[in-house]
Tab-separated table of C-alpha atoms and ligand atoms in Angstrom:
chain	number	residue	atom	x	y	z
E	8	MET	CA	-0.104	0.082	0.076
E	9	ARG	CA	0.917	3.631	-0.129
E	10	ALA	CA	2.146	5.676	2.957
E	11	VAL	CA	3.387	9.488	2.923
E	12	LYS	CA	5.955	9.048	5.940
E	13	LEU	CA	8.086	11.945	7.340
E	14	VAL	CA	11.279	9.955	5.922
E	15	GLY	CA	13.422	12.709	6.953
E	16	PRO	CA	14.549	16.002	9.007
E	17	GLY	CA	11.635	18.228	6.642
E	18	THR	CA	11.367	15.582	3.921
E	19	ILE	CA	8.392	13.418	3.079
E	20	GLY	CA	8.184	10.535	0.455
E	21	LEU	CA	5.233	8.395	-1.274
E	22	GLU	CA	6.581	5.126	0.029
E	23	ASP	CA	5.288	1.642	-0.879
E	24	VAL	CA	4.927	-0.680	2.145
E	25	PRO	CA	3.274	-3.564	3.393
E	26	VAL	CA	-0.363	-3.922	4.148
E	27	PRO	CA	-0.528	-3.688	8.051
E	28	GLU	CA	-2.140	-6.713	10.057
E	29	PRO	CA	-4.255	-5.586	13.164
E	30	GLY	CA	-3.170	-6.999	16.375
E	31	PRO	CA	-4.887	-7.822	19.422
E	32	GLY	CA	-6.850	-5.077	20.233
E	33	GLU	CA	-6.597	-3.129	17.028
E	34	VAL	CA	-8.634	-2.461	13.614
E	35	ARG	CA	-7.346	-2.265	9.902
E	36	ILE	CA	-8.968	0.864	8.975
E	37	ARG	CA	-9.410	1.754	5.420
E	38	ILE	CA	-8.589	5.234	4.756
E	39	GLY	CA	-11.497	7.239	2.821
E	40	GLY	CA	-9.979	10.819	3.495
E	41	ALA	CA	-6.982	12.307	5.702
E	42	GLY	CA	-7.274	15.807	6.684
E	43	LEU	CA	-3.350	18.008	5.834
E	44	CYS	CA	-3.330	20.376	8.965
E	45	HIS	CA	-0.806	23.163	9.039
E	46	SER	CA	0.640	21.592	12.435
E	47	ASP	CA	1.971	18.942	9.825
E	48	LEU	CA	3.471	21.881	8.204
E	49	HIS	CA	5.185	23.186	11.657
E	50	VAL	CA	6.482	19.477	11.715
E	51	LEU	CA	8.195	19.832	8.625
E	52	ASP	CA	9.679	23.438	9.123
E	53	ALA	CA	11.129	21.890	12.572
E	54	GLY	CA	13.206	20.264	10.652
E	55	GLU	CA	16.110	18.262	12.728
E	56	LEU	CA	14.073	19.549	16.383
E	57	TRP	CA	11.377	16.981	15.168
E	58	PRO	CA	12.688	14.012	16.896
E	59	VAL	CA	11.136	11.142	15.359
E	60	PHE	CA	11.147	9.799	11.626
E	61	GLY	CA	10.178	7.135	9.492
E	62	PHE	CA	6.253	6.873	10.711
E	63	THR	CA	3.236	7.715	8.097
E	64	ILE	CA	1.782	11.337	8.850
E	65	GLY	CA	-1.760	12.714	8.522
E	66	HIS	CA	-3.524	12.992	12.414
E	67	GLU	CA	-6.678	13.744	10.772
E	68	GLY	CA	-8.339	10.121	9.108
E	69	SER	CA	-11.783	8.426	8.703
E	70	GLY	CA	-12.620	5.634	6.637
E	71	TRP	CA	-14.090	2.437	7.050
E	72	VAL	CA	-13.349	-0.878	9.642
E	73	ASP	CA	-11.337	-3.192	7.045
E	74	ALA	CA	-10.148	-5.957	8.837
E	75	LEU	CA	-10.561	-6.857	12.675
E	76	GLY	CA	-8.032	-8.027	15.042
E	77	PRO	CA	-8.284	-10.530	17.818
E	78	ASP	CA	-10.446	-9.404	20.924
E	79	VAL	CA	-12.131	-6.552	18.994
E	80	GLU	CA	-15.760	-6.189	20.103
E	81	GLY	CA	-18.308	-3.482	19.018
E	82	PHE	CA	-16.888	-2.910	15.408
E	83	ALA	CA	-17.657	-4.791	12.411
E	84	GLU	CA	-16.625	-4.780	8.563
E	85	GLY	CA	-17.513	-1.540	6.480
E	86	ASP	CA	-18.475	0.128	9.524
E	87	PRO	CA	-17.693	4.185	8.659
E	88	VAL	CA	-15.294	5.348	11.531
E	89	ILE	CA	-13.272	8.176	12.272
E	90	VAL	CA	-9.566	8.137	14.856
E	91	MET	CA	-9.421	9.950	17.522
E	92	LEU	CA	-6.562	13.054	17.991
E	93	ILE	CA	-5.560	11.684	22.027
E	94	TRP	CA	-4.460	8.239	22.177
E	95	SER	CA	-4.515	8.923	25.995
E	96	CYS	CA	-4.257	5.671	28.841
E	97	GLY	CA	-7.224	5.697	29.506
E	98	ARG	CA	-6.597	4.863	33.047
E	99	CYS	CA	-4.501	7.912	34.661
E	100	ARG	CA	-6.278	10.414	36.890
E	101	ALA	CA	-6.135	12.740	34.234
E	102	CYS	CA	-8.216	10.609	31.921
E	103	ARG	CA	-10.728	9.447	34.236
E	104	GLN	CA	-11.584	12.818	34.949
E	105	GLY	CA	-12.258	13.110	31.548
E	106	ARG	CA	-8.889	15.202	30.808
E	107	ASP	CA	-7.598	12.714	28.128
E	108	ASN	CA	-5.494	15.777	26.253
E	109	ALA	CA	-3.249	15.925	29.450
E	110	CYS	CA	-2.991	11.963	30.000
E	111	GLN	CA	-0.015	11.389	32.640
E	112	VAL	CA	0.761	8.276	30.992
E	113	THR	CA	1.074	9.203	27.349
E	114	GLY	CA	1.902	12.685	27.645
E	115	SER	CA	3.883	14.011	30.255
E	116	ARG	CA	4.697	18.124	31.524
E	117	ASP	CA	6.992	18.587	28.605
E	118	ALA	CA	4.674	16.212	25.691
E	119	ALA	CA	1.534	16.136	24.411
E	120	PRO	CA	0.040	12.851	24.537
E	121	THR	CA	0.512	10.337	22.041
E	122	THR	CA	-0.960	11.260	18.451
E	123	PRO	CA	-1.543	9.208	15.020
E	124	GLY	CA	0.481	10.829	12.550
E	125	LEU	CA	3.048	12.349	15.103
E	126	GLY	CA	5.013	9.201	15.910
E	127	PRO	CA	2.410	6.193	15.567
E	128	ASP	CA	1.542	5.461	12.113
E	129	GLY	CA	-1.274	8.069	10.843
E	130	SER	CA	-3.781	8.387	8.122
E	131	MET	CA	-2.025	9.380	4.976
E	132	ALA	CA	-1.448	6.227	3.159
E	133	ASP	CA	-4.479	3.183	1.993
E	134	TYR	CA	-4.655	1.303	5.253
E	135	GLN	CA	-3.988	2.339	9.112
E	136	ILE	CA	-3.965	0.162	12.367
E	137	VAL	CA	-5.816	1.882	15.270
E	138	PRO	CA	-6.544	0.273	18.419
E	139	ALA	CA	-10.184	0.182	18.884
E	140	ARG	CA	-10.559	2.277	21.733
E	141	PHE	CA	-9.374	5.126	19.985
E	142	LEU	CA	-12.590	5.029	16.876
E	143	GLU	CA	-15.805	6.437	16.953
E	144	PRO	CA	-18.806	5.711	14.971
E	145	LEU	CA	-19.740	8.078	12.136
E	146	GLY	CA	-23.000	7.432	11.586
E	147	GLY	CA	-24.619	9.090	8.967
E	148	LEU	CA	-21.077	11.419	8.620
E	149	ASP	CA	-19.170	11.091	5.096
E	150	PRO	CA	-16.005	8.651	5.740
E	151	VAL	CA	-14.158	10.483	2.914
E	152	THR	CA	-14.664	14.592	3.917
E	153	SER	CA	-15.344	13.813	7.316
E	154	ALA	CA	-11.575	13.341	8.257
E	155	PRO	CA	-11.094	16.750	9.955
E	156	LEU	CA	-13.118	16.722	12.241
E	157	ALA	CA	-10.611	14.365	14.271
E	158	ASP	CA	-8.388	17.404	14.781
E	159	ALA	CA	-10.117	20.892	13.018
E	160	ALA	CA	-13.229	20.355	14.690
E	161	LEU	CA	-12.010	18.955	17.982
E	162	THR	CA	-9.294	21.764	19.036
E	163	PRO	CA	-11.090	24.786	18.479
E	164	MET	CA	-14.816	22.743	20.285
E	165	HIS	CA	-11.745	22.183	23.263
E	166	ALA	CA	-10.976	25.854	23.433
E	167	ILE	CA	-14.543	27.070	23.141
E	168	ASN	CA	-16.031	24.842	25.881
E	169	SER	CA	-13.211	25.838	28.242
E	170	ALA	CA	-14.259	29.135	27.841
E	171	ARG	CA	-18.076	28.690	27.790
E	172	ARG	CA	-18.823	31.164	31.259
E	173	HIS	CA	-17.773	33.611	28.396
E	174	LEU	CA	-20.181	33.067	25.513
E	175	ALA	CA	-23.485	33.804	26.945
E	176	SER	CA	-26.351	36.327	25.146
E	177	GLY	CA	-24.968	39.962	25.090
E	178	SER	CA	-20.798	38.690	24.714
E	179	THR	CA	-18.519	39.703	22.235
E	180	ALA	CA	-16.144	36.640	20.658
E	181	VAL	CA	-13.291	37.186	18.612
E	182	VAL	CA	-11.878	34.166	16.287
E	183	ILE	CA	-8.743	35.054	14.440
E	184	GLY	CA	-7.850	32.990	11.619
E	185	LEU	CA	-10.284	31.875	9.548
E	186	GLY	CA	-8.506	28.091	8.245
E	187	GLY	CA	-8.776	24.114	8.609
E	188	LEU	CA	-9.226	25.513	12.622
E	189	GLY	CA	-10.820	28.509	12.217
E	190	HIS	CA	-13.778	28.013	9.896
E	191	LEU	CA	-14.877	25.337	11.977
E	192	GLY	CA	-14.827	27.373	15.271
E	193	LEU	CA	-16.532	29.708	14.170
E	194	GLN	CA	-19.659	27.565	13.071
E	195	ILE	CA	-18.905	26.105	16.370
E	196	LEU	CA	-19.452	29.369	18.563
E	197	ALA	CA	-22.572	30.265	16.188
E	198	ALA	CA	-24.018	26.639	16.666
E	199	THR	CA	-23.723	26.960	20.894
E	200	SER	CA	-23.420	30.308	22.558
E	201	GLY	CA	-25.009	33.142	22.572
E	202	ALA	CA	-22.061	35.599	21.430
E	203	ARG	CA	-21.530	38.039	18.743
E	204	LEU	CA	-19.273	37.108	16.598
E	205	ILE	CA	-16.452	39.254	14.903
E	206	ALA	CA	-13.767	37.242	12.496
E	207	LEU	CA	-10.446	38.388	11.375
E	208	ASP	CA	-8.344	36.651	8.809
E	209	VAL	CA	-5.834	38.512	6.387
E	210	ASP	CA	-7.937	36.702	3.110
E	211	GLU	CA	-10.835	38.031	1.780
E	212	VAL	CA	-12.095	34.370	0.582
E	213	LYS	CA	-11.649	33.060	4.040
E	214	LEU	CA	-13.357	36.508	5.320
E	215	ASP	CA	-16.069	35.582	2.508
E	216	ALA	CA	-16.703	32.042	4.034
E	217	ALA	CA	-17.031	33.341	7.308
E	218	ARG	CA	-20.046	35.328	6.785
E	219	ARG	CA	-21.314	32.049	5.694
E	220	HIS	CA	-20.601	30.745	8.829
E	221	GLY	CA	-22.129	33.083	11.457
E	222	ALA	CA	-19.890	35.658	11.559
E	223	ASP	CA	-21.864	38.975	12.521
E	224	LEU	CA	-18.568	40.613	11.158
E	225	ALA	CA	-15.704	39.798	9.271
E	226	LEU	CA	-12.999	42.130	9.340
E	227	ARG	CA	-9.292	42.117	7.989
E	228	SER	CA	-6.985	41.359	10.323
E	229	ASP	CA	-4.389	44.378	10.314
E	230	ALA	CA	-3.028	47.207	11.936
E	231	ASP	CA	-6.695	48.430	12.847
E	232	ALA	CA	-8.006	45.525	13.790
E	233	VAL	CA	-7.770	46.457	17.458
E	234	GLY	CA	-9.258	49.676	16.997
E	235	ARG	CA	-12.092	48.297	15.595
E	236	ILE	CA	-12.956	45.670	17.752
E	237	LEU	CA	-12.823	48.191	20.314
E	238	ASP	CA	-14.990	50.357	18.927
E	239	LEU	CA	-17.402	47.915	18.202
E	240	THR	CA	-17.581	47.128	22.559
E	241	ASP	CA	-17.834	50.831	23.249
E	242	GLY	CA	-13.788	50.207	24.169
E	243	TYR	CA	-14.547	47.491	27.165
E	244	GLY	CA	-13.129	44.820	24.728
E	245	ALA	CA	-14.235	41.010	23.614
E	246	ASP	CA	-15.091	38.589	26.452
E	247	ALA	CA	-13.435	35.876	24.626
E	248	VAL	CA	-10.347	35.869	21.937
E	249	PHE	CA	-9.540	32.576	20.097
E	250	ASP	CA	-6.385	32.544	18.328
E	251	PHE	CA	-5.866	30.051	15.433
E	252	VAL	CA	-2.841	31.351	14.300
E	253	GLY	CA	-0.701	32.194	17.226
E	254	ALA	CA	1.615	34.781	15.442
E	255	GLN	CA	2.845	37.893	17.356
E	256	ALA	CA	0.299	40.002	14.677
E	257	THR	CA	-2.376	37.543	16.316
E	258	VAL	CA	-1.223	37.764	19.654
E	259	ASP	CA	-0.878	41.452	19.948
E	260	VAL	CA	-4.540	41.837	18.430
E	261	ALA	CA	-5.462	39.058	21.285
E	262	THR	CA	-3.969	40.680	24.738
E	263	GLY	CA	-4.998	44.420	22.718
E	264	VAL	CA	-8.646	43.470	22.834
E	265	VAL	CA	-9.521	41.007	25.613
E	266	ALA	CA	-12.136	42.929	28.381
E	267	PRO	CA	-11.484	42.806	31.826
E	268	GLU	CA	-11.861	39.092	33.194
E	269	GLY	CA	-12.425	38.108	29.787
E	270	ALA	CA	-10.811	34.733	28.281
E	271	ILE	CA	-8.279	34.454	25.488
E	272	ARG	CA	-7.533	30.569	23.550
E	273	PHE	CA	-4.056	30.620	21.762
E	274	VAL	CA	-4.594	27.273	19.582
E	275	GLY	CA	-2.509	28.493	16.283
E	276	LEU	CA	1.214	27.816	17.136
E	277	GLY	CA	2.476	30.860	15.330
E	278	GLY	CA	5.278	31.625	17.941
E	279	GLY	CA	3.851	34.916	19.198
E	280	THR	CA	4.659	35.880	22.476
E	281	PHE	CA	3.919	38.494	25.022
E	282	SER	CA	4.788	39.314	28.790
E	283	TYR	CA	2.995	39.145	32.121
E	284	GLY	CA	3.761	41.370	34.883
E	285	ALA	CA	2.588	40.340	37.939
E	286	THR	CA	1.788	44.578	38.144
E	287	ALA	CA	-2.162	46.605	38.511
E	288	PHE	CA	-1.074	48.066	34.760
E	289	GLY	CA	-1.330	45.311	31.999
E	290	PRO	CA	-0.333	44.087	29.455
E	291	LEU	CA	-3.951	42.245	30.329
E	292	PRO	CA	-7.034	43.645	32.119
E	293	TRP	CA	-7.672	42.817	35.383
E	294	GLY	CA	-9.208	38.570	35.702
E	295	VAL	CA	-8.364	37.617	32.075
E	296	ASP	CA	-7.756	33.907	31.479
E	297	VAL	CA	-5.235	32.865	29.382
E	298	GLN	CA	-4.687	29.753	28.227
E	299	SER	CA	-2.714	27.825	25.628
E	300	SER	CA	-5.385	24.828	24.532
E	301	TYR	CA	-4.126	21.366	22.960
E	302	GLY	CA	-6.612	19.184	21.385
E	303	GLY	CA	-10.030	17.843	23.183
E	304	THR	CA	-11.103	15.359	25.351
E	305	ARG	CA	-13.471	12.666	24.129
E	306	ALA	CA	-15.810	14.404	25.443
E	307	ASP	CA	-15.593	17.509	23.010
E	308	PHE	CA	-14.944	14.939	20.151
E	309	VAL	CA	-18.288	13.141	21.238
E	310	GLU	CA	-20.149	16.569	21.355
E	311	VAL	CA	-18.286	18.228	17.941
E	312	LEU	CA	-19.761	14.956	16.385
E	313	ALA	CA	-22.876	15.305	17.174
E	314	LEU	CA	-23.358	19.128	15.908
E	315	ALA	CA	-21.786	17.400	12.465
E	316	ARG	CA	-24.228	14.713	12.461
E	317	ALA	CA	-26.922	17.521	13.583
E	318	GLY	CA	-26.221	19.719	10.163
E	319	LYS	CA	-24.524	22.110	12.498
E	320	VAL	CA	-20.947	22.068	11.527
E	321	GLY	CA	-19.849	21.036	8.261
E	322	VAL	CA	-16.034	20.670	6.984
E	323	ASP	CA	-15.299	23.127	3.824
E	324	THR	CA	-12.961	20.381	2.270
E	325	VAL	CA	-10.477	20.374	-0.507
E	326	ARG	CA	-10.061	16.728	-1.920
E	327	TYR	CA	-6.658	15.916	-3.489
E	328	PRO	CA	-5.280	12.291	-4.354
E	329	LEU	CA	-2.616	10.620	-1.843
E	330	ASP	CA	-0.323	11.288	-4.831
E	331	GLN	CA	-0.924	15.068	-4.767
E	332	VAL	CA	0.310	15.330	-1.106
E	333	THR	CA	3.173	17.943	-2.006
E	334	VAL	CA	0.641	19.724	-4.467
E	335	ALA	CA	-1.552	20.306	-1.091
E	336	ILE	CA	1.003	20.931	0.720
E	337	ASP	CA	2.255	24.082	-1.522
E	338	ASP	CA	-1.141	24.590	-1.560
E	339	LEU	CA	-1.794	25.364	2.257
E	340	ARG	CA	1.637	27.062	2.846
E	341	ALA	CA	0.339	30.312	0.482
E	342	GLY	CA	-2.747	30.689	1.396
E	343	ARG	CA	-4.906	28.534	-1.287
E	344	VAL	CA	-7.120	26.430	0.954
E	345	ALA	CA	-10.437	27.322	1.597
E	346	GLY	CA	-11.608	25.265	4.266
E	347	ARG	CA	-9.355	22.135	5.131
E	348	ALA	CA	-7.390	19.700	2.490
E	349	VAL	CA	-8.799	15.868	2.623
E	350	LEU	CA	-6.322	13.569	1.124
E	351	VAL	CA	-7.784	10.769	-0.754
E	352	PRO	CA	-6.354	7.758	-0.869
I	14	NAD	P1	-4.821	26.884	8.199
I	14	NAD	O1	-3.406	27.506	7.809
I	14	NAD	O2	-5.746	26.345	7.419
I	14	NAD	O3	-5.401	28.113	8.477
I	14	NAD	C1	-4.620	29.550	8.660
I	14	NAD	C2	-5.632	30.996	9.008
I	14	NAD	O4	-5.004	31.803	9.782
I	14	NAD	C3	-5.925	31.214	7.397
I	14	NAD	O5	-6.972	31.270	6.798
I	14	NAD	C4	-4.553	32.516	7.249
I	14	NAD	O6	-5.315	33.191	6.018
I	14	NAD	C5	-4.997	32.667	8.474
I	14	NAD	N1	-3.888	33.661	8.823
I	14	NAD	C6	-2.454	33.936	8.632
I	14	NAD	N2	-1.829	35.311	9.461
I	14	NAD	C7	-3.100	35.897	9.913
I	14	NAD	C8	-2.855	36.984	10.679
I	14	NAD	N3	-2.397	37.473	11.252
I	14	NAD	N4	-4.394	37.282	11.335
I	14	NAD	C9	-5.704	36.431	10.678
I	14	NAD	N5	-5.271	35.801	10.096
I	14	NAD	C10	-4.539	35.281	9.545
I	14	NAD	O7	-4.213	26.622	9.635
I	14	NAD	P2	-4.905	25.229	11.029
I	14	NAD	O8	-5.000	23.996	10.306
I	14	NAD	O9	-6.384	25.642	11.083
I	14	NAD	O10	-3.669	25.420	12.029
I	14	NAD	C11	-4.035	26.887	12.650
I	14	NAD	C12	-2.849	26.614	13.558
I	14	NAD	O11	-2.875	26.014	14.881
I	14	NAD	C13	-1.279	26.376	13.347
I	14	NAD	O12	-0.095	26.996	13.986
I	14	NAD	C14	-1.482	24.748	14.051
I	14	NAD	O13	-0.511	24.484	13.822
I	14	NAD	C15	-2.488	24.974	15.199
I	14	NAD	N6	-3.176	23.702	15.689
I	14	NAD	C16	-3.074	23.808	16.984
I	14	NAD	C17	-3.744	22.792	17.758
I	14	NAD	C18	-3.744	22.624	18.964
I	14	NAD	O14	-3.902	21.752	19.535
I	14	NAD	N7	-3.524	24.006	19.497
I	14	NAD	C19	-4.443	21.668	16.943
I	14	NAD	C20	-4.215	21.569	15.256
I	14	NAD	C21	-3.497	22.928	14.768
I	15	ZN	ZN1	-3.570	19.138	13.290
I	16	ZN	ZN1	-4.261	8.742	30.963
């Protein structure tokens, strides 16, 4: 079968490898679609700093059950399924409290929990082996175009759920970066919150899509953005800011517009920073709750899949054949993907 391997620092290759056999408790999935995340570009850009090589990339996968290993119950050949982003132990204190994205056994203070396609073989291949407990049934959702729900919808769902108390009717939420994650984050906010939604991007195509996806206002993310958002909120600021870029320019917007007692969720990994001082004078108003946000929990996943099945959240997909992966990467890097690129074996 074909698999897209991270063969060395900053280098991928489409390789021919044996079709893997599922072991005890495992399932072989015939991949229908595999999402391409901006994090895959960060992995390539990390070069020699990335610690492991030789695995199949792709951490958003969906498809059909193809073969069951020994001792697997609850699935049958042909079932449409989606692969979970976070492979947690299920037994540690964090997992048992429902915080499986902070698993103490497969993750640590320094490392996120295990994720397929960032260590174990992922979804950019004809087939993938997955422990059965890391599968969710898709129900009526499409096994090709649903793959991005595994991360691009799960991750915003988690960031939004962690800021729920800031999103009541009358509040204002700002969504920065309307790519794979942001266009889904916006839909989740529109479906599940009472907040007025202000969307920011640097690309007009993304801003147009944001208006369709529930943004009350879609604004260019430029030097005027902070002033415009403060004007729109009578100088008070936004109750919640979701930054799906994380570049210096967007970190500056997030810290520059957040309201007193508001929330910032940093999801994008663009390398921006801000300094915090335990003083009465900034850089943040009193009481602001700042979190970096990693992936999501199983409960977040179940919730966002239900939103998708109900037709309240849908992925804008751009399909590429699996062997066109480098074209998809180039398009994502150049900002030409409206929504999420999905590789189809
Ligand atoms: P993407 O490339 O699909 O989308 C990025 C969007 O940001 C694009 O629409 C782009 O036009 C826009 N943008 C770029 N600069 C901007 C600016 N200055 N202001 C406003 N918008 C701007 O990327 P993605 O796959 O959605 O991922 C977004 C980020 O989130 C990446 O850094 C990725 O690595 C990260 N990520 C984090 C997690 C997590 O768990 N924390 C999970 C998945 C992805
Ligand atoms: Zn990702
Ligand atoms: Zn655990």
